[in-house]
PDB file of C-alpha atoms and ligand atoms in Angstrom:
ATOM      1  CA  MET A   1     102.861 121.218  99.516  1.00  0.00           C
ATOM      2  CA  ILE A   2     101.077 119.474  95.725  1.00  0.00           C
ATOM      3  CA  GLU A   3      99.085 123.046  94.026  1.00  0.00           C
ATOM      4  CA  GLN A   4      97.634 121.111  90.875  1.00  0.00           C
ATOM      5  CA  PHE A   5      94.391 121.163  93.141  1.00  0.00           C
ATOM      6  CA  SER A   6      94.391 125.502  94.141  1.00  0.00           C
ATOM      7  CA  LYS A   7      92.283 126.481  90.603  1.00  0.00           C
ATOM      8  CA  ILE A   8      89.693 123.335  91.189  1.00  0.00           C
ATOM      9  CA  PRO A   9      86.678 124.508  88.342  1.00  0.00           C
ATOM     10  CA  LYS A  10      83.614 125.903  90.179  1.00  0.00           C
ATOM     11  CA  ASP A  11      81.431 122.351  89.091  1.00  0.00           C
ATOM     12  CA  LYS A  12      84.411 119.625  90.781  1.00  0.00           C
ATOM     13  CA  LYS A  13      85.395 117.693  93.250  1.00  0.00           C
ATOM     14  CA  VAL A  14      88.507 116.549  94.586  1.00  0.00           C
ATOM     15  CA  PHE A  15      86.572 113.201  95.518  1.00  0.00           C
ATOM     16  CA  ILE A  16      88.907 110.726  98.651  1.00  0.00           C
ATOM     17  CA  ALA A  17      87.493 107.368 100.549  1.00  0.00           C
ATOM     18  CA  SER A  18      89.595 104.184 102.180  1.00  0.00           C
ATOM     19  CA  ASP A  19      89.536 100.759 103.963  1.00  0.00           C
ATOM     20  CA  PHE A  20      87.498  99.611 100.838  1.00  0.00           C
ATOM     21  CA  HIS A  21      89.964  96.486 101.912  1.00  0.00           C
ATOM     22  CA  LEU A  22      89.192  93.973  98.993  1.00  0.00           C
ATOM     23  CA  THR A  23      90.503  90.579 100.109  1.00  0.00           C
ATOM     24  CA  GLY A  24      90.986  89.513  96.610  1.00  0.00           C
ATOM     25  CA  VAL A  25      88.841  85.749  98.156  1.00  0.00           C
ATOM     26  CA  PRO A  26      85.780  85.966  96.639  1.00  0.00           C
ATOM     27  CA  SER A  27      82.695  85.688  98.727  1.00  0.00           C
ATOM     28  CA  ASP A  28      79.501  87.976  98.524  1.00  0.00           C
ATOM     29  CA  MET A  29      80.172  90.462 100.895  1.00  0.00           C
ATOM     30  CA  GLU A  30      83.430  90.934  98.902  1.00  0.00           C
ATOM     31  CA  SER A  31      81.849  91.584  95.482  1.00  0.00           C
ATOM     32  CA  GLU A  32      78.714  93.527  96.745  1.00  0.00           C
ATOM     33  CA  ARG A  33      82.136  95.716  98.586  1.00  0.00           C
ATOM     34  CA  GLU A  34      82.957  95.863  95.783  1.00  0.00           C
ATOM     35  CA  SER A  35      80.506  96.477  93.026  1.00  0.00           C
ATOM     36  CA  LEU A  36      79.163  99.354  95.425  1.00  0.00           C
ATOM     37  CA  ALA A  37      83.081 100.858  95.268  1.00  0.00           C
ATOM     38  CA  VAL A  38      82.545 100.460  91.517  1.00  0.00           C
ATOM     39  CA  ARG A  39      79.251 102.438  91.312  1.00  0.00           C
ATOM     40  CA  TRP A  40      80.488 105.271  93.894  1.00  0.00           C
ATOM     41  CA  LEU A  41      83.697 106.134  91.429  1.00  0.00           C
ATOM     42  CA  GLU A  42      80.942 105.726  88.780  1.00  0.00           C
ATOM     43  CA  MET A  43      79.005 107.832  90.274  1.00  0.00           C
ATOM     44  CA  ILE A  44      81.507 110.733  91.000  1.00  0.00           C
ATOM     45  CA  LYS A  45      83.287 110.519  87.661  1.00  0.00           C
ATOM     46  CA  GLU A  46      81.816 113.167  85.974  1.00  0.00           C
ATOM     47  CA  ASP A  47      82.705 116.149  88.795  1.00  0.00           C
ATOM     48  CA  ALA A  48      86.091 114.943  89.923  1.00  0.00           C
ATOM     49  CA  ALA A  49      88.903 116.850  89.629  1.00  0.00           C
ATOM     50  CA  ALA A  50      91.153 113.733  90.669  1.00  0.00           C
ATOM     51  CA  ILE A  51      90.542 110.635  93.482  1.00  0.00           C
ATOM     52  CA  ILE A  52      92.193 109.571  96.804  1.00  0.00           C
ATOM     53  CA  LEU A  53      91.684 106.462  97.999  1.00  0.00           C
ATOM     54  CA  ALA A  54      92.843 106.596 100.844  1.00  0.00           C
ATOM     55  CA  GLY A  55      94.450 103.545 101.749  1.00  0.00           C
ATOM     56  CA  ASP A  56      93.176 100.144 103.273  1.00  0.00           C
ATOM     57  CA  VAL A  57      92.180  99.419  99.359  1.00  0.00           C
ATOM     58  CA  PHE A  58      93.150  96.186  99.631  1.00  0.00           C
ATOM     59  CA  ASP A  59      93.297  93.705 102.654  1.00  0.00           C
ATOM     60  CA  PHE A  60      96.635  92.232 100.863  1.00  0.00           C
ATOM     61  CA  TRP A  61      98.475  93.147  98.114  1.00  0.00           C
ATOM     62  CA  PHE A  62     101.651  92.140  96.901  1.00  0.00           C
ATOM     63  CA  GLU A  63     103.385  93.180  93.330  1.00  0.00           C
ATOM     64  CA  TYR A  64     105.763  90.011  92.425  1.00  0.00           C
ATOM     65  CA  GLN A  65     108.551  91.695  89.997  1.00  0.00           C
ATOM     66  CA  THR A  66     105.953  90.888  86.634  1.00  0.00           C
ATOM     67  CA  VAL A  67     102.757  88.605  88.709  1.00  0.00           C
ATOM     68  CA  VAL A  68      99.751  91.152  91.304  1.00  0.00           C
ATOM     69  CA  PRO A  69      96.667  89.689  92.948  1.00  0.00           C
ATOM     70  CA  LYS A  70      94.012  87.952  91.457  1.00  0.00           C
ATOM     71  CA  GLY A  71      90.643  90.071  92.528  1.00  0.00           C
ATOM     72  CA  ALA A  72      89.560  93.251  92.803  1.00  0.00           C
ATOM     73  CA  ILE A  73      89.443  92.477  89.434  1.00  0.00           C
ATOM     74  CA  ARG A  74      85.750  95.602  87.774  1.00  0.00           C
ATOM     75  CA  LEU A  75      87.366  98.036  90.509  1.00  0.00           C
ATOM     76  CA  ILE A  76      90.529  98.301  88.871  1.00  0.00           C
ATOM     77  CA  GLY A  77      89.050  98.021  85.679  1.00  0.00           C
ATOM     78  CA  LYS A  78      86.936 100.604  86.769  1.00  0.00           C
ATOM     79  CA  LEU A  79      89.592 102.827  87.441  1.00  0.00           C
ATOM     80  CA  ALA A  80      91.597 102.142  84.377  1.00  0.00           C
ATOM     81  CA  GLU A  81      88.759 103.598  83.082  1.00  0.00           C
ATOM     82  CA  ILE A  82      88.577 106.742  85.055  1.00  0.00           C
ATOM     83  CA  ALA A  83      92.262 107.589  84.575  1.00  0.00           C
ATOM     84  CA  ASP A  84      91.946 106.531  80.849  1.00  0.00           C
ATOM     85  CA  TYR A  85      89.275 109.349  80.723  1.00  0.00           C
ATOM     86  CA  GLY A  86      91.547 111.771  82.356  1.00  0.00           C
ATOM     87  CA  ILE A  87      91.103 112.107  85.610  1.00  0.00           C
ATOM     88  CA  PRO A  88      94.134 111.963  87.421  1.00  0.00           C
ATOM     89  CA  ILE A  89      94.189 108.931  90.502  1.00  0.00           C
ATOM     90  CA  ILE A  90      95.978 109.086  93.420  1.00  0.00           C
ATOM     91  CA  PHE A  91      97.413 106.215  96.104  1.00  0.00           C
ATOM     92  CA  PHE A  92      98.425 106.226 100.295  1.00  0.00           C
ATOM     93  CA  LYS A  93      99.568 103.472 101.115  1.00  0.00           C
ATOM     94  CA  GLY A  94      97.086 101.365 103.582  1.00  0.00           C
ATOM     95  CA  ASN A  95      99.256  98.812 106.439  1.00  0.00           C
ATOM     96  CA  HIS A  96      97.206  96.050 104.739  1.00  0.00           C
ATOM     97  CA  ASP A  97      98.681  97.434 100.865  1.00  0.00           C
ATOM     98  CA  LEU A  98     101.821  98.819 101.879  1.00  0.00           C
ATOM     99  CA  TRP A  99     103.968  97.017  99.570  1.00  0.00           C
ATOM    100  CA  LEU A 100     101.642  98.725  96.658  1.00  0.00           C
ATOM    101  CA  LYS A 101     105.087  99.925  93.419  1.00  0.00           C
ATOM    102  CA  GLU A 102     104.466 100.921  90.878  1.00  0.00           C
ATOM    103  CA  TYR A 103     102.382  98.818  88.614  1.00  0.00           C
ATOM    104  CA  PHE A 104      99.254 101.977  89.801  1.00  0.00           C
ATOM    105  CA  GLU A 105     101.739 104.341  88.757  1.00  0.00           C
ATOM    106  CA  LYS A 106     102.726 102.302  85.181  1.00  0.00           C
ATOM    107  CA  GLU A 107      99.369 100.597  84.159  1.00  0.00           C
ATOM    108  CA  ILE A 108      97.167 103.550  84.803  1.00  0.00           C
ATOM    109  CA  GLY A 109      99.241 106.453  85.899  1.00  0.00           C
ATOM    110  CA  ALA A 110      98.712 106.430  89.352  1.00  0.00           C
ATOM    111  CA  ILE A 111     100.309 109.111  91.594  1.00  0.00           C
ATOM    112  CA  ILE A 112     101.946 106.831  95.053  1.00  0.00           C
ATOM    113  CA  TYR A 113     102.363 107.877  98.599  1.00  0.00           C
ATOM    114  CA  GLY A 114     103.330 106.201 101.336  1.00  0.00           C
ATOM    115  CA  SER A 115     103.092 109.056 104.518  1.00  0.00           C
ATOM    116  CA  PRO A 116     100.316 112.559 104.778  1.00  0.00           C
ATOM    117  CA  GLN A 117     100.946 114.761 101.708  1.00  0.00           C
ATOM    118  CA  SER A 118      99.802 118.519 101.580  1.00  0.00           C
ATOM    119  CA  PHE A 119      97.691 119.220  98.858  1.00  0.00           C
ATOM    120  CA  GLN A 120      96.185 122.948  98.382  1.00  0.00           C
ATOM    121  CA  VAL A 121      92.341 123.139  96.722  1.00  0.00           C
ATOM    122  CA  GLY A 122      91.081 125.321  96.308  1.00  0.00           C
ATOM    123  CA  ASN A 123      91.382 128.342  99.554  1.00  0.00           C
ATOM    124  CA  GLN A 124      91.439 124.949 100.998  1.00  0.00           C
ATOM    125  CA  LYS A 125      94.866 123.970 103.005  1.00  0.00           C
ATOM    126  CA  ILE A 126      94.397 119.523 103.683  1.00  0.00           C
ATOM    127  CA  MET A 127      96.534 116.686 105.101  1.00  0.00           C
ATOM    128  CA  ILE A 128      95.744 113.845 103.698  1.00  0.00           C
ATOM    129  CA  GLY A 129      96.698 110.045 105.035  1.00  0.00           C
ATOM    130  CA  HIS A 130      96.672 107.182 105.918  1.00  0.00           C
ATOM    131  CA  GLY A 131      97.351 107.410 109.370  1.00  0.00           C
ATOM    132  CA  ASP A 132      98.598 103.684 110.631  1.00  0.00           C
ATOM    133  CA  GLY A 133     101.828 104.870 112.855  1.00  0.00           C
ATOM    134  CA  LEU A 134     100.923 108.185 113.986  1.00  0.00           C
ATOM    135  CA  GLY A 135     100.524 109.514 116.238  1.00  0.00           C
ATOM    136  CA  PRO A 136     101.275 107.827 120.388  1.00  0.00           C
ATOM    137  CA  GLY A 137     101.255 104.413 120.984  1.00  0.00           C
ATOM    138  CA  ASP A 138     100.497 101.497 119.659  1.00  0.00           C
ATOM    139  CA  ARG A 139     103.781 100.474 119.513  1.00  0.00           C
ATOM    140  CA  LYS A 140     104.034  96.577 118.792  1.00  0.00           C
ATOM    141  CA  PHE A 141     102.270  97.872 115.354  1.00  0.00           C
ATOM    142  CA  LYS A 142     105.764 100.013 115.064  1.00  0.00           C
ATOM    143  CA  MET A 143     107.509  97.837 114.951  1.00  0.00           C
ATOM    144  CA  ILE A 144     106.121  94.820 112.571  1.00  0.00           C
ATOM    145  CA  LYS A 145     105.413  98.053 110.052  1.00  0.00           C
ATOM    146  CA  LYS A 146     109.483  98.843 110.444  1.00  0.00           C
ATOM    147  CA  VAL A 147     109.914  94.420 110.037  1.00  0.00           C
ATOM    148  CA  PHE A 148     107.412  94.147 106.816  1.00  0.00           C
ATOM    149  CA  THR A 149     108.723  97.466 105.609  1.00  0.00           C
ATOM    150  CA  PHE A 150     113.046  95.986 105.791  1.00  0.00           C
ATOM    151  CA  GLY A 151     114.016  96.200 102.193  1.00  0.00           C
ATOM    152  CA  LEU A 152     115.514  92.434 103.297  1.00  0.00           C
ATOM    153  CA  ASN A 153     111.849  91.011 103.910  1.00  0.00           C
ATOM    154  CA  LYS A 154     110.288  92.016 101.647  1.00  0.00           C
ATOM    155  CA  TRP A 155     113.035  90.578  99.180  1.00  0.00           C
ATOM    156  CA  LEU A 156     112.780  87.697 100.841  1.00  0.00           C
ATOM    157  CA  PHE A 157     109.778  87.864 100.031  1.00  0.00           C
ATOM    158  CA  ARG A 158     109.687  88.363  96.969  1.00  0.00           C
ATOM    159  CA  TRP A 159     111.260  85.120  96.450  1.00  0.00           C
ATOM    160  CA  MET A 160     108.689  83.468  98.356  1.00  0.00           C
ATOM    161  CA  HIS A 161     106.889  81.351  95.674  1.00  0.00           C
ATOM    162  CA  PRO A 162     103.581  83.446  94.911  1.00  0.00           C
ATOM    163  CA  ASP A 163     101.087  81.469  95.908  1.00  0.00           C
ATOM    164  CA  ILE A 164     102.798  80.584  99.428  1.00  0.00           C
ATOM    165  CA  GLY A 165     103.235  84.191  99.700  1.00  0.00           C
ATOM    166  CA  MET A 166     100.147  85.156  99.610  1.00  0.00           C
ATOM    167  CA  LYS A 167      98.475  82.736 101.334  1.00  0.00           C
ATOM    168  CA  LEU A 168     101.166  83.856 104.496  1.00  0.00           C
ATOM    169  CA  GLY A 169      99.556  87.468 103.785  1.00  0.00           C
ATOM    170  CA  ARG A 170      96.362  87.208 103.692  1.00  0.00           C
ATOM    171  CA  TYR A 171      96.021  85.878 106.628  1.00  0.00           C
ATOM    172  CA  TRP A 172      97.723  88.016 108.558  1.00  0.00           C
ATOM    173  CA  SER A 173      95.427  90.170 106.959  1.00  0.00           C
ATOM    174  CA  LYS A 174      92.864  87.957 107.578  1.00  0.00           C
ATOM    175  CA  LYS A 175      93.156  87.236 111.728  1.00  0.00           C
ATOM    176  CA  SER A 176      93.449  91.487 112.256  1.00  0.00           C
ATOM    177  CA  TRP A 177      90.908  92.515 110.198  1.00  0.00           C
ATOM    178  CA  THR A 178      88.521  89.837 111.799  1.00  0.00           C
ATOM    179  CA  LYS A 179      90.012  91.653 114.832  1.00  0.00           C
ATOM    180  CA  ASN A 180      89.739  95.259 113.448  1.00  0.00           C
ATOM    181  CA  MET A 181      87.299  95.796 111.505  1.00  0.00           C
ATOM    182  CA  SER A 182      83.816  94.521 112.716  1.00  0.00           C
ATOM    183  CA  ARG A 183      85.009  95.621 116.081  1.00  0.00           C
ATOM    184  CA  PRO A 184      87.125  98.685 116.058  1.00  0.00           C
ATOM    185  CA  ASP A 185      88.612 100.158 118.451  1.00  0.00           C
ATOM    186  CA  PRO A 186      86.337 101.846 121.082  1.00  0.00           C
ATOM    187  CA  TYR A 187      86.739 106.145 120.052  1.00  0.00           C
ATOM    188  CA  LEU A 188      89.334 107.526 121.716  1.00  0.00           C
ATOM    189  CA  GLY A 189      87.704 111.234 121.935  1.00  0.00           C
ATOM    190  CA  GLU A 190      90.524 113.370 122.707  1.00  0.00           C
ATOM    191  CA  ARG A 191      93.058 110.664 122.808  1.00  0.00           C
ATOM    192  CA  GLU A 192      92.848 109.569 119.645  1.00  0.00           C
ATOM    193  CA  PRO A 193      96.055 109.064 118.622  1.00  0.00           C
ATOM    194  CA  LEU A 194      95.832 110.585 114.731  1.00  0.00           C
ATOM    195  CA  TYR A 195      93.538 113.652 116.207  1.00  0.00           C
ATOM    196  CA  LEU A 196      96.782 114.182 119.086  1.00  0.00           C
ATOM    197  CA  TRP A 197      98.990 113.943 115.801  1.00  0.00           C
ATOM    198  CA  CYS A 198      96.583 116.075 114.103  1.00  0.00           C
ATOM    199  CA  LYS A 199      97.075 118.364 117.009  1.00  0.00           C
ATOM    200  CA  GLU A 200     100.833 118.179 117.266  1.00  0.00           C
ATOM    201  CA  LYS A 201     101.617 119.573 113.286  1.00  0.00           C
ATOM    202  CA  GLU A 202      98.568 121.969 113.536  1.00  0.00           C
ATOM    203  CA  SER A 203     101.169 123.437 115.625  1.00  0.00           C
ATOM    204  CA  THR A 204     103.985 123.772 113.894  1.00  0.00           C
ATOM    205  CA  GLU A 205     102.086 124.071 110.012  1.00  0.00           C
ATOM    206  CA  HIS A 206      98.362 124.808 109.998  1.00  0.00           C
ATOM    207  CA  HIS A 207      95.827 123.549 107.477  1.00  0.00           C
ATOM    208  CA  ASP A 208      92.399 123.574 107.325  1.00  0.00           C
ATOM    209  CA  TYR A 209      91.221 119.818 107.164  1.00  0.00           C
ATOM    210  CA  TYR A 210      92.737 116.703 108.499  1.00  0.00           C
ATOM    211  CA  ILE A 211      91.549 113.666 106.295  1.00  0.00           C
ATOM    212  CA  PHE A 212      93.086 110.311 107.034  1.00  0.00           C
ATOM    213  CA  GLY A 213      91.560 106.466 106.597  1.00  0.00           C
ATOM    214  CA  HIS A 214      92.773 103.491 109.135  1.00  0.00           C
ATOM    215  CA  ARG A 215      90.411 104.191 112.019  1.00  0.00           C
ATOM    216  CA  HIS A 216      87.721 102.295 111.000  1.00  0.00           C
ATOM    217  CA  LEU A 217      84.914 104.372 112.609  1.00  0.00           C
ATOM    218  CA  GLN A 218      83.833 108.262 110.583  1.00  0.00           C
ATOM    219  CA  TYR A 219      84.173 110.951 112.820  1.00  0.00           C
ATOM    220  CA  GLU A 220      84.914 114.663 112.991  1.00  0.00           C
ATOM    221  CA  MET A 221      86.996 116.250 115.894  1.00  0.00           C
ATOM    222  CA  PRO A 222      87.854 120.099 115.775  1.00  0.00           C
ATOM    223  CA  ILE A 223      91.532 120.433 116.020  1.00  0.00           C
ATOM    224  CA  ASN A 224      91.309 124.391 117.155  1.00  0.00           C
ATOM    225  CA  GLU A 225      88.617 127.043 116.173  1.00  0.00           C
ATOM    226  CA  THR A 226      90.363 126.709 111.547  1.00  0.00           C
ATOM    227  CA  ALA A 227      91.019 123.242 111.443  1.00  0.00           C
ATOM    228  CA  LYS A 228      89.045 119.944 111.741  1.00  0.00           C
ATOM    229  CA  TYR A 229      90.477 116.942 111.960  1.00  0.00           C
ATOM    230  CA  ILE A 230      88.454 113.891 109.747  1.00  0.00           C
ATOM    231  CA  ASN A 231      88.477 110.485 109.757  1.00  0.00           C
ATOM    232  CA  LEU A 232      86.639 108.874 107.191  1.00  0.00           C
ATOM    233  CA  GLY A 233      85.337 106.122 108.146  1.00  0.00           C
ATOM    234  CA  ASP A 234      85.496 101.774 106.132  1.00  0.00           C
ATOM    235  CA  TRP A 235      83.848 100.815 103.680  1.00  0.00           C
ATOM    236  CA  LEU A 236      82.587  97.479 106.067  1.00  0.00           C
ATOM    237  CA  ASN A 237      80.390  99.732 108.107  1.00  0.00           C
ATOM    238  CA  ASP A 238      80.470 103.751 106.867  1.00  0.00           C
ATOM    239  CA  ARG A 239      80.240 103.500 104.052  1.00  0.00           C
ATOM    240  CA  THR A 240      81.025 107.242 104.076  1.00  0.00           C
ATOM    241  CA  TYR A 241      83.423 109.210 101.149  1.00  0.00           C
ATOM    242  CA  VAL A 242      84.721 112.961 101.333  1.00  0.00           C
ATOM    243  CA  ALA A 243      84.327 115.055  99.025  1.00  0.00           C
ATOM    244  CA  ILE A 244      86.010 118.728  98.379  1.00  0.00           C
ATOM    245  CA  ASP A 245      85.255 122.031  96.569  1.00  0.00           C
ATOM    246  CA  SER A 246      86.800 124.702  96.301  1.00  0.00           C
ATOM    247  CA  THR A 247      85.341 126.517  99.450  1.00  0.00           C
ATOM    248  CA  GLU A 248      83.757 123.918 101.077  1.00  0.00           C
ATOM    249  CA  VAL A 249      84.760 120.008 102.777  1.00  0.00           C
ATOM    250  CA  LYS A 250      81.159 117.421 102.407  1.00  0.00           C
ATOM    251  CA  VAL A 251      81.830 113.532 104.020  1.00  0.00           C
ATOM    252  CA  LEU A 252      78.726 111.464 102.620  1.00  0.00           C
ATOM    253  CA  LYS A 253      77.691 108.926 102.360  1.00  0.00           C
ATOM    254  CA  ILE A 254      77.315 106.312  99.361  1.00  0.00           C
ATOM    255  CA  GLU A 255      72.964 105.915  99.753  1.00  0.00           C
ATOM    256  CA  ASP A 256      73.546 110.432  99.488  1.00  0.00           C
TER     257      ASP A 256
HETATM  258 MN1   MN B   1      92.011  99.183 107.389  1.00  0.00          MN
END
């Protein structure tokens, strides 16, 4: 449990967004999405007690010992500026950027999590994560994740020339992106795996809110009278984010 936001000042908020999917491959869509993210950060900077990026910021990310992928320079620059301004930045690893290591930690003091975490923001207890592999089903993905995070495989990948490794990684990511992002799986209502996961979690430990990304669908579902699950949507279609102050949780659109 992170207590650092329990005494959030009245005029400050914790902001959360996920699934920017910056590919690092130049294109009009890419630069539009990146400048949107930069504009958002610029807009929220003055009000932010912390900024939480809940996974899949990058469409593919891999850190070598001394090398990081090209691309997203404006976003990374803006995050660095914001961090230097004294605002904590928290990354959750998504299934597309699960190889985030210590680069952002060392460069901008970011905190990086690989699994859902509980936060106390004002008087609200909030669980936040990316959401991949949680809940029933998707056995294929869970297996692939095990293969990808297996130490020896990561080590082998690191020894591949980066031009080849990055090409491969971007190819894998692009394959899943064309499948999932332009047409995310239809909304399953009460059978949404993440909803079921939240329900299960809630039965052992109460949270006022559960906030996840991954689904590329923006929706909200009550878990019981006092708990709610919010999905962040993505920045390809929804362009939504969540703002939490000491008393309220709000879903907002970048245009708001
Ligand atoms: Mn995603």
